[in-house]
CSV table of C-alpha atoms and ligand atoms in Angstrom, one decimal:
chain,number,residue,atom,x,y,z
A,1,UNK,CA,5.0,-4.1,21.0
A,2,UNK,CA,2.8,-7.6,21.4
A,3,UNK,CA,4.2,-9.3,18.9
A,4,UNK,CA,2.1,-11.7,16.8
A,5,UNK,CA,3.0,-14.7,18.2
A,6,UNK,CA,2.8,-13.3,21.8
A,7,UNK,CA,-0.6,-12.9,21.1
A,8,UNK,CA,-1.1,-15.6,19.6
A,9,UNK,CA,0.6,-17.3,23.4
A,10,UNK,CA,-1.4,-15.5,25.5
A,11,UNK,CA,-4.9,-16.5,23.7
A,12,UNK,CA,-3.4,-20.0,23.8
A,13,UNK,CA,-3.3,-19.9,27.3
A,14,UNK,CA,-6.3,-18.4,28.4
A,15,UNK,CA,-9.0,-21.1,29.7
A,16,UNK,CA,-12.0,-19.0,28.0
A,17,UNK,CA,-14.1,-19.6,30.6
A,18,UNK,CA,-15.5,-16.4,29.9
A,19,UNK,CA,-17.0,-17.2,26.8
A,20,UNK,CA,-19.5,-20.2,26.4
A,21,UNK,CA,-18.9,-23.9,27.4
A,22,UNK,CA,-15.3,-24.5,25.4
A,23,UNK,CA,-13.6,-23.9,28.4
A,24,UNK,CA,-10.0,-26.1,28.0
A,25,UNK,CA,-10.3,-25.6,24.1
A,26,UNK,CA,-6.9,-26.2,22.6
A,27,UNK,CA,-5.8,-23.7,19.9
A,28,UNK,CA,-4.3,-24.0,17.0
A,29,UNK,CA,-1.3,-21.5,17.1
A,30,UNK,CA,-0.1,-21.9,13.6
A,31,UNK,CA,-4.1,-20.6,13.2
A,32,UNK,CA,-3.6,-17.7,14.9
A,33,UNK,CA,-0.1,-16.6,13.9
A,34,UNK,CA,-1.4,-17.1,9.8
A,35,UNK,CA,-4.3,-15.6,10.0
A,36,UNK,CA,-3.0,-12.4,12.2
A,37,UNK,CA,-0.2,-12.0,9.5
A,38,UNK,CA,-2.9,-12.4,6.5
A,39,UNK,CA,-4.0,-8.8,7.5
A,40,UNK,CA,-0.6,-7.3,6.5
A,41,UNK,CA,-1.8,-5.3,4.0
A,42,UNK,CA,-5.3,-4.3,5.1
A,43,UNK,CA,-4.5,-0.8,6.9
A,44,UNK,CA,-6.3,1.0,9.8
A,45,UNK,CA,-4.0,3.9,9.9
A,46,UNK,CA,-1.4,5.9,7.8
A,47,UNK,CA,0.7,5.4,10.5
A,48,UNK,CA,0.7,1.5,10.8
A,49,UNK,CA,1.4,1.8,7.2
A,50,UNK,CA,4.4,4.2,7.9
A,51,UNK,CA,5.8,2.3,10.7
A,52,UNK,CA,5.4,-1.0,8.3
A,53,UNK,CA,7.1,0.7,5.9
A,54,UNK,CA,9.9,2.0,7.9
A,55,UNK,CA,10.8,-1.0,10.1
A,56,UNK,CA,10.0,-3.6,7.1
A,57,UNK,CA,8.8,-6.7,6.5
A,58,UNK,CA,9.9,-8.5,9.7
A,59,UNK,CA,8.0,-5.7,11.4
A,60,UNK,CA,4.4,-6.5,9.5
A,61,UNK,CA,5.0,-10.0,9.8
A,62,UNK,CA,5.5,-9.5,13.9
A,63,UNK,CA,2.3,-7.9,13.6
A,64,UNK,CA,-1.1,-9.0,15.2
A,65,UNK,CA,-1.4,-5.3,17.0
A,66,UNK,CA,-2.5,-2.3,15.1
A,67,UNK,CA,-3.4,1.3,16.0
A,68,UNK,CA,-6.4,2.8,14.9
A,69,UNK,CA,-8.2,5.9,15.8
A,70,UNK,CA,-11.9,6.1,17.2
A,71,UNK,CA,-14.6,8.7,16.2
A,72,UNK,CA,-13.5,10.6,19.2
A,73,UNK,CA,-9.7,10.9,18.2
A,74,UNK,CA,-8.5,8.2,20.7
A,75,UNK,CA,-5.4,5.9,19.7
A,76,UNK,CA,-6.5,2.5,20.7
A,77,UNK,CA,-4.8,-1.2,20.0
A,78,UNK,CA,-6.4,-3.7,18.2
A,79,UNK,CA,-6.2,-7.7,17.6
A,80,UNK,CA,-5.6,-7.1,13.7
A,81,UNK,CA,-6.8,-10.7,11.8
A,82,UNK,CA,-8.8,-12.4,9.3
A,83,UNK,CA,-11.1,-14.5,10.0
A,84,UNK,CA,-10.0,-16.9,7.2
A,85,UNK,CA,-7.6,-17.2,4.6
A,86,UNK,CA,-9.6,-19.1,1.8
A,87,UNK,CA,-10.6,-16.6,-0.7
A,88,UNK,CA,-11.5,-17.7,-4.3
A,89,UNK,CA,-10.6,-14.4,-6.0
A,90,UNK,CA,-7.5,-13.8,-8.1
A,91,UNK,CA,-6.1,-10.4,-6.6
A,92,UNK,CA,-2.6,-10.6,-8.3
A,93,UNK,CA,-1.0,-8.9,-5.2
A,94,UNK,CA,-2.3,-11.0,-2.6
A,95,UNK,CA,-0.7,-14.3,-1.1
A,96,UNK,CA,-4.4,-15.3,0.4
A,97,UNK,CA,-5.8,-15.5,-3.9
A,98,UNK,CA,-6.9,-18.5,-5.4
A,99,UNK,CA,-3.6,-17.8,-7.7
A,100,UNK,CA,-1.6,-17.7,-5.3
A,101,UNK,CA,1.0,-20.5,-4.5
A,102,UNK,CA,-0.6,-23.2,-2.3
A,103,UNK,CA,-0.8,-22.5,1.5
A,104,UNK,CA,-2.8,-24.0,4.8
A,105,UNK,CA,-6.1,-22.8,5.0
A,106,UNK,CA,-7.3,-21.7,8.7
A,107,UNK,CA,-10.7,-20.2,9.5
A,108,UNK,CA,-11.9,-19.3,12.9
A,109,UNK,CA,-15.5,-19.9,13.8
A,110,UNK,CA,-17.6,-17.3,15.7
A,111,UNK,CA,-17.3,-18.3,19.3
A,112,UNK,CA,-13.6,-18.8,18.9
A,113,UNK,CA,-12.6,-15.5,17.2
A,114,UNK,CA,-15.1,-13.9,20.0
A,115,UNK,CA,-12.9,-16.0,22.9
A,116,UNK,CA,-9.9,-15.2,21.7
A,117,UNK,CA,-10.6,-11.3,21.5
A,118,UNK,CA,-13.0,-11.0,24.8
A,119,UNK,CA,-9.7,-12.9,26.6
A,120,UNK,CA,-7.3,-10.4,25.2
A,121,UNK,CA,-9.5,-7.4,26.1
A,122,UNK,CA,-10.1,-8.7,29.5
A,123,UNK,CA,-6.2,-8.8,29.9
A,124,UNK,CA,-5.6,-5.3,28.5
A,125,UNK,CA,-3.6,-6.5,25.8
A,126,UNK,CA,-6.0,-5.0,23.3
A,127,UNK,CA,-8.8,-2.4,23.4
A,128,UNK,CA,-10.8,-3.3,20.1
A,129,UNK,CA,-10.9,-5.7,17.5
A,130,UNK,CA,-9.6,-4.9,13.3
A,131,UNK,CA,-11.7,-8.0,11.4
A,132,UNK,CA,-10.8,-8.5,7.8
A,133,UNK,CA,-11.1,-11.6,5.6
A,134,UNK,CA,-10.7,-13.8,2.7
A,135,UNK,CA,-14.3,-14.3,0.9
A,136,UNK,CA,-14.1,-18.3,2.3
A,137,UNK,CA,-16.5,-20.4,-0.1
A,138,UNK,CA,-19.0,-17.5,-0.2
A,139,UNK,CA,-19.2,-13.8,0.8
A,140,UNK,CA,-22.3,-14.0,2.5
A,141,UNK,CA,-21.8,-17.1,4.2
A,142,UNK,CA,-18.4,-15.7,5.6
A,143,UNK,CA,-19.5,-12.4,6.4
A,144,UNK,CA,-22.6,-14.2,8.5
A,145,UNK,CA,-19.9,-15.7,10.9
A,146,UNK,CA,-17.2,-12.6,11.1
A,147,UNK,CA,-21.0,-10.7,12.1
A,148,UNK,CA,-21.4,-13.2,14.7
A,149,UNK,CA,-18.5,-13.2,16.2
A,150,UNK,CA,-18.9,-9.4,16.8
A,151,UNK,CA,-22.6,-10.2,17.9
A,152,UNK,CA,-21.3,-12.5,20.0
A,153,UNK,CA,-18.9,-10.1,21.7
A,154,UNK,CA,-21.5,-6.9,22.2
A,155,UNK,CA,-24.4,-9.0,23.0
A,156,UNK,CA,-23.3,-12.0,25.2
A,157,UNK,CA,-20.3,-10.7,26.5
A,158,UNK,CA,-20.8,-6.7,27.0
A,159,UNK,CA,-18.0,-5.9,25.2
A,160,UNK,CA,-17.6,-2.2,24.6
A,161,UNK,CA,-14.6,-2.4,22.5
A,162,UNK,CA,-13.4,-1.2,19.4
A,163,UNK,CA,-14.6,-2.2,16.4
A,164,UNK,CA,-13.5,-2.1,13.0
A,165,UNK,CA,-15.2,-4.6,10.2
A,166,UNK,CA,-13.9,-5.3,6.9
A,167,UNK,CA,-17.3,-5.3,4.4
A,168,UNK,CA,-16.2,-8.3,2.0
A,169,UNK,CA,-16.9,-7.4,-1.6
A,170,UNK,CA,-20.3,-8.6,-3.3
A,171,UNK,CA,-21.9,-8.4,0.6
A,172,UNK,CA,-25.5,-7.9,0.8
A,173,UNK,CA,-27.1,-5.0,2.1
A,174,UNK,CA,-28.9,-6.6,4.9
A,175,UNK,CA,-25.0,-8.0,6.4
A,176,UNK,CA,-24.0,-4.6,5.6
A,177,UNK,CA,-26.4,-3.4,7.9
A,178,UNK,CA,-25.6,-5.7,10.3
A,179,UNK,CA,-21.9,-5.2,10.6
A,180,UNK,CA,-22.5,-0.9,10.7
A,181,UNK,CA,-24.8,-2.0,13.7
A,182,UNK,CA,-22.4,-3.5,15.7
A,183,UNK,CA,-19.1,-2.0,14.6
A,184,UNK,CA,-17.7,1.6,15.2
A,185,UNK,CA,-15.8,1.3,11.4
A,186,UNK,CA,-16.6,0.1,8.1
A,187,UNK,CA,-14.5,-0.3,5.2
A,188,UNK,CA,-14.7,-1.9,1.6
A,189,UNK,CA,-11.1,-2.4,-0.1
A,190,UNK,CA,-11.3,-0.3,-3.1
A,191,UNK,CA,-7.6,-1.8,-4.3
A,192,UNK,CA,-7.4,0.3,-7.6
A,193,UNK,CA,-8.9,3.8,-8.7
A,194,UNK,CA,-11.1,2.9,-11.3
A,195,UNK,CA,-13.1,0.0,-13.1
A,196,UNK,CA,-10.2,-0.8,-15.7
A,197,UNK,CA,-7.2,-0.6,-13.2
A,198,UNK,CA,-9.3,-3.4,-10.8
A,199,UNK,CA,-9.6,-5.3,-14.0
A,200,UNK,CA,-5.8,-5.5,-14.0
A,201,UNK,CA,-5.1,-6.0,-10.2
A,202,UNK,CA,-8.3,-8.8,-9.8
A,203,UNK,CA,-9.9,-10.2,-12.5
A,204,UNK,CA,-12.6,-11.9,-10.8
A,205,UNK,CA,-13.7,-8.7,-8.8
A,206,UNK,CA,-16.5,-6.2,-9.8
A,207,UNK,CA,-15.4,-2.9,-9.8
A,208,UNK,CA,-19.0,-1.4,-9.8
A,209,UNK,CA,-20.8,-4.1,-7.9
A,210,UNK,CA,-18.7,-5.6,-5.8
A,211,UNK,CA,-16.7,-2.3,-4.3
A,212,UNK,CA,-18.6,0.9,-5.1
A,213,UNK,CA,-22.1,0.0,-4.7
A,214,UNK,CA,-21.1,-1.3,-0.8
A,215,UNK,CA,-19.8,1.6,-0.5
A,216,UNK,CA,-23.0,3.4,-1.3
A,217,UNK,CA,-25.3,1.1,1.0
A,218,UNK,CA,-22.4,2.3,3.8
A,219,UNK,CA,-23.4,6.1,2.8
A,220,UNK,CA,-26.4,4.9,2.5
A,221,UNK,CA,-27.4,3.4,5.9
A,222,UNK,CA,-25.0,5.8,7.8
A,223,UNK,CA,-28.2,8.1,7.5
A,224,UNK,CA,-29.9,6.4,10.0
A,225,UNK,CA,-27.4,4.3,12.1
A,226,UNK,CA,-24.7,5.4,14.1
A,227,UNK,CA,-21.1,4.7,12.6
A,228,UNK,CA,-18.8,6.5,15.3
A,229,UNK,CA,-15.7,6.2,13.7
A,230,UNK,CA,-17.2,6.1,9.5
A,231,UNK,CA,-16.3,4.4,6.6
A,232,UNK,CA,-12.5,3.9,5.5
A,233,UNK,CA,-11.3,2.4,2.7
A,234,UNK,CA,-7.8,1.6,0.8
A,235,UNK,CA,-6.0,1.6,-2.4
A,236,UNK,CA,-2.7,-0.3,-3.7
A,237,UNK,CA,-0.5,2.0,-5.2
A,238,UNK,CA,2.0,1.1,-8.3
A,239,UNK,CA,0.6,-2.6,-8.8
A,240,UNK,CA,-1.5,-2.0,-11.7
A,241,UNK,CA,0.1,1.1,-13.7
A,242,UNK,CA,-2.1,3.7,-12.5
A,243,UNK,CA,-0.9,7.1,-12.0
A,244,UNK,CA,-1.3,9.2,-9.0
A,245,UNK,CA,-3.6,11.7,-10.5
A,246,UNK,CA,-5.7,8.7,-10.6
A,247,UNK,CA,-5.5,7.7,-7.4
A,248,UNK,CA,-5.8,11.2,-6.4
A,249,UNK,CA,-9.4,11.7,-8.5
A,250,UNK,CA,-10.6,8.6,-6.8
A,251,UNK,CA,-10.0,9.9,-3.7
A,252,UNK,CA,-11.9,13.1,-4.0
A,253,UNK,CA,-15.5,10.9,-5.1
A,254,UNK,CA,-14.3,9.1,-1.9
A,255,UNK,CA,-14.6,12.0,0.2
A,256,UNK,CA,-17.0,14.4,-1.8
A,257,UNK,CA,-19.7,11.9,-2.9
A,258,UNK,CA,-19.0,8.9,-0.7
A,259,UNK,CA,-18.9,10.5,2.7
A,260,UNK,CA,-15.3,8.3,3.4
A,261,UNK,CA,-13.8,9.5,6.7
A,262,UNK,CA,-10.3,8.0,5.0
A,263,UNK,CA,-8.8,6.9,2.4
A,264,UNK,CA,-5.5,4.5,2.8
A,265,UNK,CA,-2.7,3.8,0.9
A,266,UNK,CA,-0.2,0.7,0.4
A,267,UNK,CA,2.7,0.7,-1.9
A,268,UNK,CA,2.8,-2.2,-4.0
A,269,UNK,CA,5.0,-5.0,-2.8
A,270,UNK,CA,5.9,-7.3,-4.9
A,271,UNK,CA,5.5,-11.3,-2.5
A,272,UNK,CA,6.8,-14.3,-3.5
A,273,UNK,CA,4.1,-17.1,-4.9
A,274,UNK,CA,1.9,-14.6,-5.8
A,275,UNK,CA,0.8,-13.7,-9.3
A,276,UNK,CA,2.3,-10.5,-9.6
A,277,UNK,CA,5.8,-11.8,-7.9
A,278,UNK,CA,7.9,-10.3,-10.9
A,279,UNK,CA,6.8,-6.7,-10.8
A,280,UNK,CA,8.2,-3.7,-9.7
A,281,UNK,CA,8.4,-2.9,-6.2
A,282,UNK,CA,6.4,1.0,-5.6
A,283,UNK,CA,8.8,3.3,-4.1
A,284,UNK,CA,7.7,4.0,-0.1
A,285,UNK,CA,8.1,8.2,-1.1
A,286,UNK,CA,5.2,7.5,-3.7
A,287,UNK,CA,2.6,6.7,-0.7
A,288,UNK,CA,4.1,9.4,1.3
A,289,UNK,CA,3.7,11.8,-1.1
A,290,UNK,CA,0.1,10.6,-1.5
A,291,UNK,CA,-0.6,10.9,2.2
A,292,UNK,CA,0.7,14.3,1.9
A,293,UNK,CA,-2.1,15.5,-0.9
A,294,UNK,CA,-4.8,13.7,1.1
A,295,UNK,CA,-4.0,15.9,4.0
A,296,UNK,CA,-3.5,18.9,1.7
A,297,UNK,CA,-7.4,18.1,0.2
A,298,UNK,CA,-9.2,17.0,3.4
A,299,UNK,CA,-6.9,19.2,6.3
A,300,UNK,CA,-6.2,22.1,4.5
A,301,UNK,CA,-9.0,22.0,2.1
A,302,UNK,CA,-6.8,23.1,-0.8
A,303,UNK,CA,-8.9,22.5,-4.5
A,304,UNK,CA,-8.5,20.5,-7.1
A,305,UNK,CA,-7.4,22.9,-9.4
A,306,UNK,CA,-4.5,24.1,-6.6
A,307,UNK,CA,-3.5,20.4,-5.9
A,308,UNK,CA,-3.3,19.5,-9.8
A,309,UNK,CA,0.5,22.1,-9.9
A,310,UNK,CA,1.4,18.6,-7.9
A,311,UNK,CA,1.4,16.3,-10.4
A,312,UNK,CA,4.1,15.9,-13.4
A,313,UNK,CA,2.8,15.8,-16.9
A,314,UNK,CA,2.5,12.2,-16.9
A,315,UNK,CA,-0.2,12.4,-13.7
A,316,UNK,CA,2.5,11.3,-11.2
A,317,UNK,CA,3.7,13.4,-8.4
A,318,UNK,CA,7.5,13.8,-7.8
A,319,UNK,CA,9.3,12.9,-4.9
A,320,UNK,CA,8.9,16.6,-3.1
A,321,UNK,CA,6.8,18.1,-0.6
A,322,UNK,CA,3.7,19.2,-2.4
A,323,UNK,CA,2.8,21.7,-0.5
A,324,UNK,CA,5.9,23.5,-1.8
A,325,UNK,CA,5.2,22.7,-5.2
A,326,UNK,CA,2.1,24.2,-5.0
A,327,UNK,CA,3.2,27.3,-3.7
A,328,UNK,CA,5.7,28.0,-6.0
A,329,UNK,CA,2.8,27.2,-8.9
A,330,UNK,CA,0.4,29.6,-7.2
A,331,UNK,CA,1.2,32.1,-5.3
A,332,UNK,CA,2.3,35.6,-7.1
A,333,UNK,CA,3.9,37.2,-4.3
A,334,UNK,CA,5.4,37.0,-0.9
A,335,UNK,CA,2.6,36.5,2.0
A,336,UNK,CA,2.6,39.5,4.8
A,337,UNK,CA,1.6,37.5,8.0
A,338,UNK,CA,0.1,41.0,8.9
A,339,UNK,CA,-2.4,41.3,6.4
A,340,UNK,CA,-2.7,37.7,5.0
A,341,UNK,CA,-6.3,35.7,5.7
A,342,UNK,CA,-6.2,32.3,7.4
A,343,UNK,CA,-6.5,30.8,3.8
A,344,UNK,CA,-3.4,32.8,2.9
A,345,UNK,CA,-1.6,31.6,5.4
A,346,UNK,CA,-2.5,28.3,5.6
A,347,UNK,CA,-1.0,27.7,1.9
A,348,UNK,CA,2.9,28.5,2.8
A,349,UNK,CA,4.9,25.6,3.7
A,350,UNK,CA,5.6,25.7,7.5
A,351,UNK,CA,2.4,27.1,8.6
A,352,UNK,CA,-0.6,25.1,9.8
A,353,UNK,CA,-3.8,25.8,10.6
A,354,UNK,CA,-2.8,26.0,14.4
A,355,UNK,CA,-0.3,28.2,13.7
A,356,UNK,CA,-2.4,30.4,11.4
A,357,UNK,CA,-4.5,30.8,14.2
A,358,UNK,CA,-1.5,32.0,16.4
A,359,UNK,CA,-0.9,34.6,13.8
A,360,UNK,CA,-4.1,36.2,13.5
A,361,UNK,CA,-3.9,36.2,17.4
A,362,UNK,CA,-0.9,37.7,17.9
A,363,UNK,CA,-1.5,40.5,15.3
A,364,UNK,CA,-4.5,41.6,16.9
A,365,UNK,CA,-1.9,43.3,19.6
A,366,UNK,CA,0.9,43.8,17.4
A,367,UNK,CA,2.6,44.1,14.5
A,368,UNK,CA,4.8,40.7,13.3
A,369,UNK,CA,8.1,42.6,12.6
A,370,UNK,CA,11.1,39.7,12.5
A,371,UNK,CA,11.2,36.3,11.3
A,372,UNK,CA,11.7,35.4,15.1
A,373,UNK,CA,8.5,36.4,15.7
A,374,UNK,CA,7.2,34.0,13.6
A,375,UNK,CA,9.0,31.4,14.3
A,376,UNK,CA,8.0,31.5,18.3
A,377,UNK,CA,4.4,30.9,16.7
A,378,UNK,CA,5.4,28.0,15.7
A,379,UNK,CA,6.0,28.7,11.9
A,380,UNK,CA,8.9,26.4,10.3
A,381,UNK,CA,11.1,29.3,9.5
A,382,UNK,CA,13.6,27.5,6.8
A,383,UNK,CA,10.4,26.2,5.0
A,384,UNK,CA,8.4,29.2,5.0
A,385,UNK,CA,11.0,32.0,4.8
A,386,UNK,CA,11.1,32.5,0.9
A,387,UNK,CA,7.4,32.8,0.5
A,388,UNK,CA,7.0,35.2,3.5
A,389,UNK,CA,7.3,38.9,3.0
A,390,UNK,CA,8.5,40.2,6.9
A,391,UNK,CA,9.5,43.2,8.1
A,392,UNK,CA,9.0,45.2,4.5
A,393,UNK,CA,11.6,42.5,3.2
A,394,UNK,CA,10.7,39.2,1.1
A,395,UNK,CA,12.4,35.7,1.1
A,396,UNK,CA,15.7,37.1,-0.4
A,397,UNK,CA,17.9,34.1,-0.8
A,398,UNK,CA,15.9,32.5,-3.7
A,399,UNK,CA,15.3,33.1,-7.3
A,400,UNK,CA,11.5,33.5,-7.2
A,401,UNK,CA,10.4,30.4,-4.9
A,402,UNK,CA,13.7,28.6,-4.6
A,403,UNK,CA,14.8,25.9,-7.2
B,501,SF4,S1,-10.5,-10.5,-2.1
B,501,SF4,FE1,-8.5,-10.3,-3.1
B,501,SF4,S2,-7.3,-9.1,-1.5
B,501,SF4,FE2,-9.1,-10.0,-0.5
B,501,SF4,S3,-8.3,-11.9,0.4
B,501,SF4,FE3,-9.3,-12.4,-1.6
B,501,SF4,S4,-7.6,-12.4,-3.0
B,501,SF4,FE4,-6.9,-11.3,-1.2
């Protein structure tokens, strides 16, 4: 992996003759290193959140790569920064908050972010660019420059790398416009699920004007301009008491109303000099499991009323595979992978939708006699085995789904 500071080495060194007259420009490492690790907790992919979440902290602060995926499916590397740290909103969470204890503010400017990036490109260390930010002294004014810096790149310099923009909150429509012009991907932070839960997290944020109705000049526009890769955005989960059935209600205007090609999570973690220092760290299996329903929903397509035998009385979901949970909530009786549609198979654990397909193949020539059979499909035999009828004989080893 390029490690932050590697990066941050190898932009140092480059002469950036490339890009305008600053050629011999000295940079300010400490910049680069601060602001890289300022983006720990703005998320490209589930992935970069689970590998953050599995190798720790020293991982995400090594950071300054990330992986993200383009429209097309492609895994490609990205510089992962902000463009500045100053930010005068109060997000309890957040060591770059106006609450927060007292740091060294850095900001790039537009030709600088634009060298650093082109020069990393050029030496195959990245293949696209993940730009978030602090609001600096105003939205607008700082969401001018991070545009510029991406004009700068596509215009002056040709360069047909990734792009994925961070829309600061309270933007206006016209730099909204801007940025889904030049960038392949979009997002606005949503941080919390509702009005009343952002109220808790930040304060000094507008739920409704400042995060959703961004959102809906990102649907908006997307009519008429090209957004290869869509609109993303992401939630914290456990900071401000909300319960997953929250989250997961949110998530579904996200996708259904919205248009979102993904929604993001990031289990709370509690950082030292921020406001919300003291609270409770949210358990890793929480996001997990939360990845695990957004699959179920926008994968599998299960509904609302299906996904709800996830969630515990109190809204939360436990620490299980869902997908089991709901198939011991919904289905009545064994499924026979003879007879059972696509949308019957899909719902037992250990069966896919590429392995469904497999099945309605292979018993077009014949019969599907032995759990063997199944398994050479591809089907995860343990997992689906008590809620499979095969052979004439159901799951036998369980009382009714297995407890
Ligand atoms: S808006 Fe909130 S989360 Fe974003 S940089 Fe400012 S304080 Fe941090």
């Amino acid at each position: 992996m390029t490690t932050l500071e590697k990066m941050a080495r190898l932009a140092a060194g480059s002469s950036f003759d490339s890009v305008g007259p600053a050629s011999g420009h000295a940079l300010d490492l400490a910049k680069v290193e601060a602001l890289g690790r300022g983006t720990k907790y703005d998320l490209c992919t589930s992935s970069a959140a689970r590998r953050e979440r599995e190798e720790g902290l020293a991982s995400a602060l090594r950071g300054g790569l990330c992986h993200s995926f383009t429209g097309s499916g492609r895994c490609v590397s990205l510089f992962k920064t902000l463009y500045t740290n100053a930010c005068p909103h109060d997000c309890g969470y957040c060591p770059n908050a106006s609450t927060s204890a007292k740091k060294r503010i850095f900001s790039y400017s537009p030709e600088e972010l634009a060298r650093i990036t082109l020069d990393l490109y050029q030496e195959n260390r990245i293949e696209g660019l993940f730009l978030s930010s602090g609001i600096g002294r105003d939205e607008n004014e700082t969401m001018e420059e991070m545009i510029e810096a991406v004009r700068l790149l596509r215009t002056a310099h040709h360069f047909r790398g990734y792009v994925h923009l961070k829309i600061l909150p309270g933007s206006s429509k016209e730099h909204v416009r801007q940025a889904m012009e030049l960038a392949d991907r979009v997002s606005v932070n949503l941080e919390g699920p509702s009005a009343a839960r952002m109220a808790e997290l930040c304060p000094s944020k507008e739920y409704e004007n400042d995060i959703l109705a961004r959102q809906r000049y990102i649907r908006d526009l997307s009519r008429d301009l090209a957004l290869p890769a869509g609109q993303t955005t992401q939630m914290v989960v456990g900071a401000a008491g909300e319960t997953d059935r929250e989250i997961f209600d949110r998530m579904l205007i996200e996708y259904d109303i919205l248009n979102l090609k993904r929604v993001y999570f990031s289990a709370f973690t509690p950082l030292a000099g921020t406001a919300f220092e003291d609270r409770k760290k949210a358990p890793a299996w929480r996001e997990h499991r939360l990845y695990q329903i957004d699959w179920l929903r926008r994968v599998y397509k299960l509904d609302e009323g299906e996904i709800a035998a996830a969630f515990d009385d109190d809204g939360f979901l436990r620490n299980s595979d869902p997908k089991v949970e709901i198939a011991r909530a919904s289905l009545e009786e064994p499924v026979d992978p003879n007879g059972a549609s696509f949308a019957e198979l899909i719902r037992v654990p250990g069966i896919g939708p590429k392995t469904a397909r497999r099945i309605l193949i292979c018993r077009k020539n014949s019969r599907i006699e032995r759990m063997g059979d199944l398994a050479k499909l591809g089907v995860a035999a343990r997992r689906a085995g008590p809620f499979l009828k095969v052979g004439g004989k159901a799951g036998a080893t369980l009382d009714r789904w297995g407890a």
